[in-house]
XYZ file of C-alpha atoms in Angstrom:
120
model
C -39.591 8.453 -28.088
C -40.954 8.567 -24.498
C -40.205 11.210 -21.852
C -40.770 10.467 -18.426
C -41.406 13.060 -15.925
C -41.166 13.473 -12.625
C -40.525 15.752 -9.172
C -43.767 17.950 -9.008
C -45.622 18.043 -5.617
C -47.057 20.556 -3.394
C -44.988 23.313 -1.701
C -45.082 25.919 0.334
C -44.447 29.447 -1.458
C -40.617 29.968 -0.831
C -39.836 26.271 -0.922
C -37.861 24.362 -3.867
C -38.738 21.709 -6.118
C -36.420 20.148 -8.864
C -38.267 18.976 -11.958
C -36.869 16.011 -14.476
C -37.663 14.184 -17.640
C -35.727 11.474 -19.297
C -35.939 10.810 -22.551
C -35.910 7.328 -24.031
C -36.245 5.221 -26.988
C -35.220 4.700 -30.908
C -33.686 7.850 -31.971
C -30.192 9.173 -33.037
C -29.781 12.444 -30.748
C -31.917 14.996 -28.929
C -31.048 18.613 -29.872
C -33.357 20.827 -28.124
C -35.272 20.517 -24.495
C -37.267 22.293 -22.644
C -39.754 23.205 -19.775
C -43.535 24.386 -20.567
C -46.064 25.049 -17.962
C -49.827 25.884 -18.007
C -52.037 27.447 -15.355
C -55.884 26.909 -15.042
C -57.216 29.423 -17.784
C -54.125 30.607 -19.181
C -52.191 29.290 -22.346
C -49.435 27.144 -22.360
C -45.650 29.230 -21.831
C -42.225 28.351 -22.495
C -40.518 27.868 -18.530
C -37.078 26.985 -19.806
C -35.211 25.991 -22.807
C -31.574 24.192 -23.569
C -30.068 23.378 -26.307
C -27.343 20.526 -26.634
C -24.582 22.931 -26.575
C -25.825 24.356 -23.507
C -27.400 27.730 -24.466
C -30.462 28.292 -22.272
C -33.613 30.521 -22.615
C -35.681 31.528 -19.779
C -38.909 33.014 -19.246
C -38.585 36.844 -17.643
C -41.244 35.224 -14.600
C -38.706 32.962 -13.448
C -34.837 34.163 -14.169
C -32.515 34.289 -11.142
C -35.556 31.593 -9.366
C -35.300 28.656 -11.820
C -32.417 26.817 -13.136
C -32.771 24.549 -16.346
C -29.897 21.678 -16.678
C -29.180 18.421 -18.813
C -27.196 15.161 -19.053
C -27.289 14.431 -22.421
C -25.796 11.231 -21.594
C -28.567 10.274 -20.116
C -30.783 12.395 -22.430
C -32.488 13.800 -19.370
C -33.718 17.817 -18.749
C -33.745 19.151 -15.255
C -35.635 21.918 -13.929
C -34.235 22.974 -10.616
C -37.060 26.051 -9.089
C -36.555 27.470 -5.960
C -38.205 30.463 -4.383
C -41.298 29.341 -5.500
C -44.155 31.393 -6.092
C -47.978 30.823 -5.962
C -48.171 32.033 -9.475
C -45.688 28.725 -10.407
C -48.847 26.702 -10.133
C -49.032 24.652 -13.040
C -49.078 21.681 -15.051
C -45.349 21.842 -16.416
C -44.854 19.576 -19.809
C -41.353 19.059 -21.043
C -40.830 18.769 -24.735
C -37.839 18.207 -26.911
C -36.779 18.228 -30.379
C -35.164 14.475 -31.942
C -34.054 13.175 -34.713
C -34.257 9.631 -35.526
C -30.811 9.734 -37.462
C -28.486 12.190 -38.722
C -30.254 12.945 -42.214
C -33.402 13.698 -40.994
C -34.665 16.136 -39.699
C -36.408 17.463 -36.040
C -39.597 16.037 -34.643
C -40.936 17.422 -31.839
C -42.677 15.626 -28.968
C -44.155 16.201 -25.647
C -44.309 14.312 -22.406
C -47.490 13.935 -20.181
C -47.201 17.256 -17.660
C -46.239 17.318 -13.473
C -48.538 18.987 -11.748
C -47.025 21.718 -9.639
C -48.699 23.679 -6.629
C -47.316 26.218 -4.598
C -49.008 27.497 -1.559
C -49.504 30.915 0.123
């Protein structure tokens, strides 16, 4: 599996930025994906989550700000953030959960992150 990230950049606090990883490769189907992010010092936090059915998990930080979205045709996780806060500043990894075919079972992997900035 390889996921491919891309959209982060530098913006000004208020502004928007829309996040996406595709993920690609020998495997069956991708279940789970989802949006970490880590700040200078601080540990690495869930952003976003969604499943292939389409239930989604957000962290309290961002609800109502960030919108997480997929195409599992093309096996690709969006993260759409507006209002943007200083405090977004991060690396943001996504991750999902694969299997290589239908009797086994979930392997996790992570993409290289997207750097992030928002400005005061």
């Amino acid at each position: 599996v390889q996921l491919q990230a891309s959209g982060g950049g530098l913006v000004q606090a208020g502004g928007s930025l829309r996040l996406s990883c595709a993920a690609s490769g020998s495997f069956w189907r991708v279940s789970y994906m989802g949006w970490h992010r880590q700040a200078p010092g601080k540990q690495r936090e869930l952003v976003a989550s969604i499943f292939s059915g389409g239930n989604t998990n957000y962290a309290e930080s961002v609800k109502g700000r960030f919108t997480i979205s997929r195409d599992n045709a093309r096996n690709t996780v969006y993260l759409q953030m507006n209002n943007l806060k200083p405090e977004d500043t991060a690396v943001y990894y996504c991750n999902v959960n694969y299997r290589m075919s239908s009797s086994q079972g979930e392997r996790p992997y992570w993409g290289q992150g997207t750097q992030v900035t928002v400005s005061s």
